[in-house]
Amino acid sequence: MAAQVEIEDQESVTNLDNGEIINPGSQPPNFSGESTILLRESTFEHDLIKNCFLTGMGSFANETTIVNIRKNSTERRITTKAKFAVFKIFTEAMTRKNNGDANVKYGWYSGSKEEIDRVITYGFSNREIEKFENDVGSHGVGIHLVHHRYSLAAALVGEGDEEGIKNILLCRVILGKPEQIESGSKQSYPSSNRFDSGVDNLENPRKYVIWSSNMNSYILPTYIVSFKSPLLRGLIERARSPCVSFSVLMSILSKSLDVTRMNLILTSYDDFRKRKLRREQLVRKIREVVGDHLLFKILKNQRR
């Protein structure tokens, strides 16, 4: 089946023409009407992106519904065509710089509908960079994307609308030669001209970091996935609510984590109690250290 094909096995998924609905008819575009195209269901391109997203949702996949998938198309806006051309030029330049390997990947970027619409239309800006400047869990100050196999991590962060519909953006990303950036780092550019981007882990990267100087050259917004996941929404709302106190959570985590990880969380918890960290910053740190699967399992098992 087409849906079983790995997205990175395709030389250039963005060049596929099948599945595009040039004139959506009764269904008006949801994003940047002049630059995105709705993909028909059950076509190769639609199923490839759908499979990529749902596979990364793990145990939440069965409770997740794809509302639609839109493609950023060069057929609708000349500026979009120019952005694709620029991305190709920088890919070729990176290929020459790094001995034949530009190291181009796919990565998820999460944001509200309005933010994604703005990125599609105008590109990334300092408004997106600012999201990570004061985040104690960020790996440097830049545009952060999530490896395409871990869409759940992006889905957890994105904002939904009043109907529970969330949107995430799948992008082509030029990594070149990445360097490892530690959590909490304030680095905002390569440590030397040998490096082109950042990752959280060189051996098994889950997060990609593109510095602001290259954010609109090394990142090509490609697909918008709109989805609903009632179970995920409920767990996120529960995590954000005071239904499980931090003190109780610390006690539970101490029974499941090793000393090193528990000390990291307790240090952040102490900073929170001293008002050096905001609640959302502490939650993000806990999620990063514990992992969303274990954390949500703990929250799900609580009966309050």
mmCIF file of C-alpha atoms in Angstrom:
data_model
loop_
_atom_site.group_PDB
_atom_site.id
_atom_site.type_symbol
_atom_site.label_atom_id
_atom_site.label_comp_id
_atom_site.label_asym_id
_atom_site.label_seq_id
_atom_site.Cartn_x
_atom_site.Cartn_y
_atom_site.Cartn_z
ATOM 1 C CA MET A 1 0.000 0.000 0.000
ATOM 2 C CA ALA A 2 1.153 3.537 -0.743
ATOM 3 C CA ALA A 3 0.555 4.597 2.846
ATOM 4 C CA GLN A 4 3.288 2.219 4.018
ATOM 5 C CA VAL A 5 5.989 4.005 2.029
ATOM 6 C CA GLU A 6 8.420 5.951 4.231
ATOM 7 C CA ILE A 7 8.183 9.662 3.463
ATOM 8 C CA GLU A 8 11.946 10.087 3.208
ATOM 9 C CA ASP A 9 12.097 7.303 0.613
ATOM 10 C CA GLN A 10 10.612 9.831 -1.812
ATOM 11 C CA GLU A 11 13.133 12.037 -3.590
ATOM 12 C CA SER A 12 10.724 14.948 -3.642
ATOM 13 C CA VAL A 13 7.200 14.408 -2.408
ATOM 14 C CA THR A 14 6.521 18.089 -3.019
ATOM 15 C CA ASN A 15 6.757 17.551 -6.762
ATOM 16 C CA LEU A 16 3.875 15.084 -6.836
ATOM 17 C CA ASP A 17 0.818 16.334 -8.695
ATOM 18 C CA ASN A 18 -1.676 13.570 -7.965
ATOM 19 C CA GLY A 19 -4.297 14.294 -5.374
ATOM 20 C CA GLU A 20 -4.397 18.069 -5.707
ATOM 21 C CA ILE A 21 -7.786 19.719 -5.794
ATOM 22 C CA ILE A 22 -7.130 22.895 -7.764
ATOM 23 C CA ASN A 23 -10.699 24.157 -7.333
ATOM 24 C CA PRO A 24 -12.025 22.972 -3.959
ATOM 25 C CA GLY A 25 -15.582 23.891 -4.929
ATOM 26 C CA SER A 26 -17.938 23.982 -1.962
ATOM 27 C CA GLN A 27 -15.122 23.556 0.574
ATOM 28 C CA PRO A 28 -13.305 26.898 0.946
ATOM 29 C CA PRO A 29 -9.570 26.870 1.747
ATOM 30 C CA ASN A 30 -8.728 27.067 5.438
ATOM 31 C CA PHE A 31 -5.218 28.409 5.021
ATOM 32 C CA SER A 32 -3.750 31.076 2.762
ATOM 33 C CA GLY A 33 -6.336 30.446 0.068
ATOM 34 C CA GLU A 34 -4.085 31.541 -2.766
ATOM 35 C CA SER A 35 -1.132 29.304 -1.914
ATOM 36 C CA THR A 36 -2.429 25.996 -0.535
ATOM 37 C CA ILE A 37 -4.255 23.169 -2.273
ATOM 38 C CA LEU A 38 -6.504 20.577 -0.656
ATOM 39 C CA LEU A 39 -5.353 16.988 -1.219
ATOM 40 C CA ARG A 40 -7.960 14.406 -2.121
ATOM 41 C CA GLU A 41 -8.314 11.480 0.246
ATOM 42 C CA SER A 42 -7.006 8.036 -0.752
ATOM 43 C CA THR A 43 -4.454 9.407 -3.215
ATOM 44 C CA PHE A 44 -0.790 8.453 -2.900
ATOM 45 C CA GLU A 45 0.341 11.866 -1.656
ATOM 46 C CA HIS A 46 -2.502 12.264 0.842
ATOM 47 C CA ASP A 47 -1.994 8.757 2.267
ATOM 48 C CA LEU A 48 1.769 9.212 2.488
ATOM 49 C CA ILE A 49 1.441 12.330 4.649
ATOM 50 C CA LYS A 50 -1.441 10.831 6.637
ATOM 51 C CA ASN A 51 0.585 7.701 7.408
ATOM 52 C CA CYS A 52 3.612 9.781 8.361
ATOM 53 C CA PHE A 53 1.527 11.784 10.842
ATOM 54 C CA LEU A 54 -0.468 8.908 12.374
ATOM 55 C CA THR A 55 2.552 6.632 12.731
ATOM 56 C CA GLY A 56 4.218 9.297 14.855
ATOM 57 C CA MET A 57 1.115 9.633 17.049
ATOM 58 C CA GLY A 58 1.765 6.238 18.618
ATOM 59 C CA SER A 59 -1.026 5.009 20.877
ATOM 60 C CA PHE A 60 -3.091 8.119 20.081
ATOM 61 C CA ALA A 61 -3.345 7.238 16.369
ATOM 62 C CA ASN A 62 -6.574 5.248 16.689
ATOM 63 C CA GLU A 63 -8.241 8.159 18.484
ATOM 64 C CA THR A 64 -7.082 10.736 15.935
ATOM 65 C CA THR A 65 -9.048 11.873 12.891
ATOM 66 C CA ILE A 66 -7.506 13.704 9.944
ATOM 67 C CA VAL A 67 -9.771 16.621 9.001
ATOM 68 C CA ASN A 68 -7.823 17.532 5.880
ATOM 69 C CA ILE A 69 -4.326 17.840 4.444
ATOM 70 C CA ARG A 70 -3.285 20.887 2.464
ATOM 71 C CA LYS A 71 -0.248 21.336 0.273
ATOM 72 C CA ASN A 72 1.744 24.509 -0.227
ATOM 73 C CA SER A 73 1.672 24.639 -4.005
ATOM 74 C CA THR A 74 3.736 26.599 -6.521
ATOM 75 C CA GLU A 75 0.706 26.665 -8.807
ATOM 76 C CA ARG A 76 -1.183 29.225 -6.746
ATOM 77 C CA ARG A 77 1.269 31.998 -5.924
ATOM 78 C CA ILE A 78 4.428 33.199 -7.661
ATOM 79 C CA THR A 79 6.130 34.011 -4.347
ATOM 80 C CA THR A 80 5.650 30.399 -3.262
ATOM 81 C CA LYS A 81 7.321 29.278 -6.465
ATOM 82 C CA ALA A 82 10.220 31.604 -5.654
ATOM 83 C CA LYS A 83 10.554 30.108 -2.158
ATOM 84 C CA PHE A 84 10.750 26.604 -3.617
ATOM 85 C CA ALA A 85 13.438 27.807 -6.034
ATOM 86 C CA VAL A 86 15.429 29.389 -3.190
ATOM 87 C CA PHE A 87 15.209 26.184 -1.154
ATOM 88 C CA LYS A 88 16.547 24.218 -4.125
ATOM 89 C CA ILE A 89 19.479 26.632 -4.520
ATOM 90 C CA PHE A 90 20.410 26.353 -0.834
ATOM 91 C CA THR A 91 20.080 22.560 -1.005
ATOM 92 C CA GLU A 92 22.522 22.470 -3.894
ATOM 93 C CA ALA A 93 24.896 24.831 -2.068
ATOM 94 C CA MET A 94 24.774 22.682 1.074
ATOM 95 C CA THR A 95 25.404 19.584 -1.026
ATOM 96 C CA ARG A 96 28.622 21.119 -2.361
ATOM 97 C CA LYS A 97 29.660 22.346 1.113
ATOM 98 C CA ASN A 98 29.234 18.953 2.761
ATOM 99 C CA ASN A 99 30.738 16.645 0.157
ATOM 100 C CA GLY A 100 27.554 15.639 -1.585
ATOM 101 C CA ASP A 101 25.095 15.443 1.322
ATOM 102 C CA ALA A 102 22.778 18.353 2.148
ATOM 103 C CA ASN A 103 21.118 16.182 4.814
ATOM 104 C CA VAL A 104 17.553 17.252 3.978
ATOM 105 C CA LYS A 105 14.885 15.934 6.350
ATOM 106 C CA TYR A 106 11.200 16.373 7.101
ATOM 107 C CA GLY A 107 10.186 18.009 10.366
ATOM 108 C CA TRP A 108 6.953 19.054 12.091
ATOM 109 C CA TYR A 109 6.342 22.613 13.254
ATOM 110 C CA SER A 110 3.447 23.267 15.632
ATOM 111 C CA GLY A 111 1.488 26.458 16.096
ATOM 112 C CA SER A 112 -1.974 27.971 16.052
ATOM 113 C CA LYS A 113 -3.919 28.212 12.789
ATOM 114 C CA GLU A 114 -3.121 31.920 12.635
ATOM 115 C CA GLU A 115 0.597 31.333 13.188
ATOM 116 C CA ILE A 116 0.827 28.609 10.542
ATOM 117 C CA ASP A 117 -1.131 30.757 8.105
ATOM 118 C CA ARG A 118 1.342 33.581 8.725
ATOM 119 C CA VAL A 119 4.332 31.298 8.198
ATOM 120 C CA ILE A 120 2.891 29.947 4.945
ATOM 121 C CA THR A 121 2.215 33.453 3.655
ATOM 122 C CA TYR A 122 5.202 35.463 4.899
ATOM 123 C CA GLY A 123 7.733 32.959 6.235
ATOM 124 C CA PHE A 124 9.211 32.619 9.724
ATOM 125 C CA SER A 125 9.950 35.740 11.764
ATOM 126 C CA ASN A 126 11.153 36.860 15.197
ATOM 127 C CA ARG A 127 7.660 36.163 16.536
ATOM 128 C CA GLU A 128 8.331 32.443 16.112
ATOM 129 C CA ILE A 129 11.873 32.758 17.500
ATOM 130 C CA GLU A 130 10.551 34.432 20.671
ATOM 131 C CA LYS A 131 8.615 31.268 21.561
ATOM 132 C CA PHE A 132 11.895 29.600 22.484
ATOM 133 C CA GLU A 133 13.920 32.450 23.977
ATOM 134 C CA ASN A 134 12.582 31.985 27.512
ATOM 135 C CA ASP A 135 11.948 28.253 27.288
ATOM 136 C CA VAL A 136 14.208 26.384 29.717
ATOM 137 C CA GLY A 137 13.737 23.198 27.714
ATOM 138 C CA SER A 138 14.652 24.573 24.300
ATOM 139 C CA HIS A 139 17.810 23.489 22.537
ATOM 140 C CA GLY A 140 19.064 26.912 21.552
ATOM 141 C CA VAL A 141 17.252 29.986 20.262
ATOM 142 C CA GLY A 142 15.973 29.300 16.758
ATOM 143 C CA ILE A 143 13.148 27.622 14.902
ATOM 144 C CA HIS A 144 12.486 24.216 16.462
ATOM 145 C CA LEU A 145 11.048 21.348 14.450
ATOM 146 C CA VAL A 146 10.328 17.752 15.436
ATOM 147 C CA HIS A 147 11.604 14.692 13.521
ATOM 148 C CA HIS A 148 8.851 13.463 11.198
ATOM 149 C CA ARG A 149 8.557 10.161 13.088
ATOM 150 C CA TYR A 150 7.561 11.944 16.323
ATOM 151 C CA SER A 151 4.488 13.934 15.316
ATOM 152 C CA LEU A 152 2.979 13.383 18.792
ATOM 153 C CA ALA A 153 5.573 15.731 20.276
ATOM 154 C CA ALA A 154 4.450 18.467 17.890
ATOM 155 C CA ALA A 155 0.751 17.686 18.314
ATOM 156 C CA LEU A 156 1.014 18.125 22.079
ATOM 157 C CA VAL A 157 2.353 21.665 21.779
ATOM 158 C CA GLY A 158 0.113 23.100 19.061
ATOM 159 C CA GLU A 159 -2.972 25.136 19.904
ATOM 160 C CA GLY A 160 -6.438 23.944 18.901
ATOM 161 C CA ASP A 161 -9.534 25.941 18.020
ATOM 162 C CA GLU A 162 -12.879 25.919 19.820
ATOM 163 C CA GLU A 163 -13.873 22.736 17.960
ATOM 164 C CA GLY A 164 -10.727 20.929 19.013
ATOM 165 C CA ILE A 165 -9.104 21.060 15.575
ATOM 166 C CA LYS A 166 -5.321 21.402 15.710
ATOM 167 C CA ASN A 167 -2.917 22.092 12.875
ATOM 168 C CA ILE A 168 0.732 21.242 12.371
ATOM 169 C CA LEU A 169 3.060 22.047 9.520
ATOM 170 C CA LEU A 170 5.298 19.501 7.813
ATOM 171 C CA CYS A 171 8.424 21.132 6.432
ATOM 172 C CA ARG A 172 11.444 20.175 4.377
ATOM 173 C CA VAL A 173 14.534 21.065 6.442
ATOM 174 C CA ILE A 174 18.151 21.464 5.337
ATOM 175 C CA LEU A 175 20.273 20.282 8.252
ATOM 176 C CA GLY A 176 23.673 20.111 6.592
ATOM 177 C CA LYS A 177 26.152 19.202 9.346
ATOM 178 C CA PRO A 178 24.342 19.551 12.696
ATOM 179 C CA GLU A 179 25.861 20.017 16.132
ATOM 180 C CA GLN A 180 24.351 18.867 19.412
ATOM 181 C CA ILE A 181 22.726 21.657 21.437
ATOM 182 C CA GLU A 182 22.055 21.038 25.113
ATOM 183 C CA SER A 183 18.660 21.633 26.669
ATOM 184 C CA GLY A 184 18.350 25.161 28.051
ATOM 185 C CA SER A 185 21.105 26.536 25.811
ATOM 186 C CA LYS A 186 20.829 30.145 24.661
ATOM 187 C CA GLN A 187 22.981 29.530 21.577
ATOM 188 C CA SER A 188 21.562 31.359 18.559
ATOM 189 C CA TYR A 189 24.063 30.630 15.786
ATOM 190 C CA PRO A 190 26.546 27.864 14.829
ATOM 191 C CA SER A 191 29.517 27.428 17.169
ATOM 192 C CA SER A 192 31.778 27.344 14.100
ATOM 193 C CA ASN A 193 31.498 27.439 10.309
ATOM 194 C CA ARG A 194 31.756 23.639 10.308
ATOM 195 C CA PHE A 195 28.163 23.395 11.514
ATOM 196 C CA ASP A 196 24.907 24.386 9.835
ATOM 197 C CA SER A 197 22.128 23.551 12.316
ATOM 198 C CA GLY A 198 21.413 22.073 15.739
ATOM 199 C CA VAL A 199 19.892 18.860 17.076
ATOM 200 C CA ASP A 200 19.083 17.571 20.538
ATOM 201 C CA ASN A 201 20.991 14.334 19.983
ATOM 202 C CA LEU A 202 23.470 13.477 17.244
ATOM 203 C CA GLU A 203 22.827 9.726 17.323
ATOM 204 C CA ASN A 204 19.047 9.807 17.552
ATOM 205 C CA PRO A 205 17.800 13.347 16.880
ATOM 206 C CA ARG A 206 14.195 14.186 17.684
ATOM 207 C CA LYS A 207 14.464 17.950 17.516
ATOM 208 C CA TYR A 208 15.951 20.078 14.757
ATOM 209 C CA VAL A 209 17.045 23.677 15.341
ATOM 210 C CA ILE A 210 17.472 26.117 12.460
ATOM 211 C CA TRP A 211 19.084 29.438 13.364
ATOM 212 C CA SER A 212 17.257 32.671 12.612
ATOM 213 C CA SER A 213 19.759 33.714 9.921
ATOM 214 C CA ASN A 214 18.729 30.683 7.840
ATOM 215 C CA MET A 215 15.137 30.091 8.914
ATOM 216 C CA ASN A 216 13.589 31.093 5.576
ATOM 217 C CA SER A 217 16.352 29.494 3.499
ATOM 218 C CA TYR A 218 16.722 26.125 5.204
ATOM 219 C CA ILE A 219 13.022 25.507 5.987
ATOM 220 C CA LEU A 220 10.383 24.947 3.314
ATOM 221 C CA PRO A 221 6.776 24.737 4.650
ATOM 222 C CA THR A 222 5.177 21.980 2.614
ATOM 223 C CA TYR A 223 2.031 20.401 4.107
ATOM 224 C CA ILE A 224 -0.563 21.425 6.699
ATOM 225 C CA VAL A 225 -2.265 18.586 8.570
ATOM 226 C CA SER A 226 -5.503 19.483 10.360
ATOM 227 C CA PHE A 227 -6.698 16.884 12.847
ATOM 228 C CA LYS A 228 -8.848 16.142 15.882
ATOM 229 C CA SER A 229 -7.902 13.903 18.794
ATOM 230 C CA PRO A 230 -10.407 14.008 21.670
ATOM 231 C CA LEU A 231 -8.290 11.727 23.874
ATOM 232 C CA LEU A 232 -5.172 13.827 23.355
ATOM 233 C CA ARG A 233 -7.123 17.024 23.962
ATOM 234 C CA GLY A 234 -8.538 15.686 27.205
ATOM 235 C CA LEU A 235 -5.153 14.608 28.500
ATOM 236 C CA ILE A 236 -3.580 17.952 27.614
ATOM 237 C CA GLU A 237 -6.342 19.834 29.402
ATOM 238 C CA ARG A 238 -5.887 17.577 32.408
ATOM 239 C CA ALA A 239 -2.138 18.140 32.377
ATOM 240 C CA ARG A 240 -2.711 21.894 32.328
ATOM 241 C CA SER A 241 -5.248 21.780 35.120
ATOM 242 C CA PRO A 242 -4.450 21.520 38.816
ATOM 243 C CA CYS A 243 -6.119 18.066 39.066
ATOM 244 C CA VAL A 244 -2.761 16.482 39.937
ATOM 245 C CA SER A 245 -0.676 18.616 42.257
ATOM 246 C CA PHE A 246 3.026 18.943 41.553
ATOM 247 C CA SER A 247 3.856 17.552 44.983
ATOM 248 C CA VAL A 248 1.829 14.395 44.255
ATOM 249 C CA LEU A 249 3.375 14.163 40.797
ATOM 250 C CA MET A 250 6.888 14.404 42.275
ATOM 251 C CA SER A 251 6.086 11.514 44.600
ATOM 252 C CA ILE A 252 4.774 9.374 41.741
ATOM 253 C CA LEU A 253 7.687 10.178 39.444
ATOM 254 C CA SER A 254 10.244 9.342 42.122
ATOM 255 C CA LYS A 255 9.037 5.733 41.936
ATOM 256 C CA SER A 256 9.524 5.530 38.158
ATOM 257 C CA LEU A 257 12.623 7.597 37.343
ATOM 258 C CA ASP A 258 16.319 7.107 37.920
ATOM 259 C CA VAL A 259 18.190 9.453 40.269
ATOM 260 C CA THR A 260 19.681 11.592 37.482
ATOM 261 C CA ARG A 261 16.366 12.379 35.799
ATOM 262 C CA MET A 262 14.578 12.854 39.116
ATOM 263 C CA ASN A 263 17.200 15.374 40.250
ATOM 264 C CA LEU A 264 16.713 17.359 37.033
ATOM 265 C CA ILE A 265 12.978 17.578 37.708
ATOM 266 C CA LEU A 266 13.404 18.419 41.387
ATOM 267 C CA THR A 267 15.800 21.245 40.496
ATOM 268 C CA SER A 268 13.230 22.731 38.134
ATOM 269 C CA TYR A 269 10.461 22.188 40.692
ATOM 270 C CA ASP A 270 12.530 24.086 43.261
ATOM 271 C CA ASP A 271 12.982 26.954 40.783
ATOM 272 C CA PHE A 272 9.209 26.934 40.218
ATOM 273 C CA ARG A 273 8.537 27.198 43.960
ATOM 274 C CA LYS A 274 10.974 30.110 44.112
ATOM 275 C CA ARG A 275 9.060 31.707 41.205
ATOM 276 C CA LYS A 276 12.048 31.494 38.902
ATOM 277 C CA LEU A 277 10.017 29.352 36.487
ATOM 278 C CA ARG A 278 6.458 29.699 35.243
ATOM 279 C CA ARG A 279 4.046 26.768 35.482
ATOM 280 C CA GLU A 280 4.117 26.092 31.732
ATOM 281 C CA GLN A 281 7.926 26.066 31.778
ATOM 282 C CA LEU A 282 7.959 23.472 34.546
ATOM 283 C CA VAL A 283 5.407 21.331 32.698
ATOM 284 C CA ARG A 284 7.517 21.482 29.548
ATOM 285 C CA LYS A 285 10.635 20.467 31.493
ATOM 286 C CA ILE A 286 8.829 17.535 33.119
ATOM 287 C CA ARG A 287 7.558 16.376 29.725
ATOM 288 C CA GLU A 288 11.023 16.603 28.251
ATOM 289 C CA VAL A 289 12.701 14.608 31.039
ATOM 290 C CA VAL A 290 9.944 12.045 31.687
ATOM 291 C CA GLY A 291 8.607 11.594 28.165
ATOM 292 C CA ASP A 292 5.019 12.178 27.121
ATOM 293 C CA HIS A 293 4.075 8.486 27.009
ATOM 294 C CA LEU A 294 4.952 7.815 30.651
ATOM 295 C CA LEU A 295 3.655 11.180 31.866
ATOM 296 C CA PHE A 296 0.270 10.808 30.226
ATOM 297 C CA LYS A 297 0.031 7.218 31.443
ATOM 298 C CA ILE A 298 0.463 8.522 34.984
ATOM 299 C CA LEU A 299 -2.138 11.253 34.478
ATOM 300 C CA LYS A 300 -4.567 8.838 32.842
ATOM 301 C CA ASN A 301 -4.340 6.465 35.797
ATOM 302 C CA GLN A 302 -5.167 9.180 38.313
ATOM 303 C CA ARG A 303 -8.730 9.023 39.593
ATOM 304 C CA ARG A 304 -9.617 12.356 41.184
#
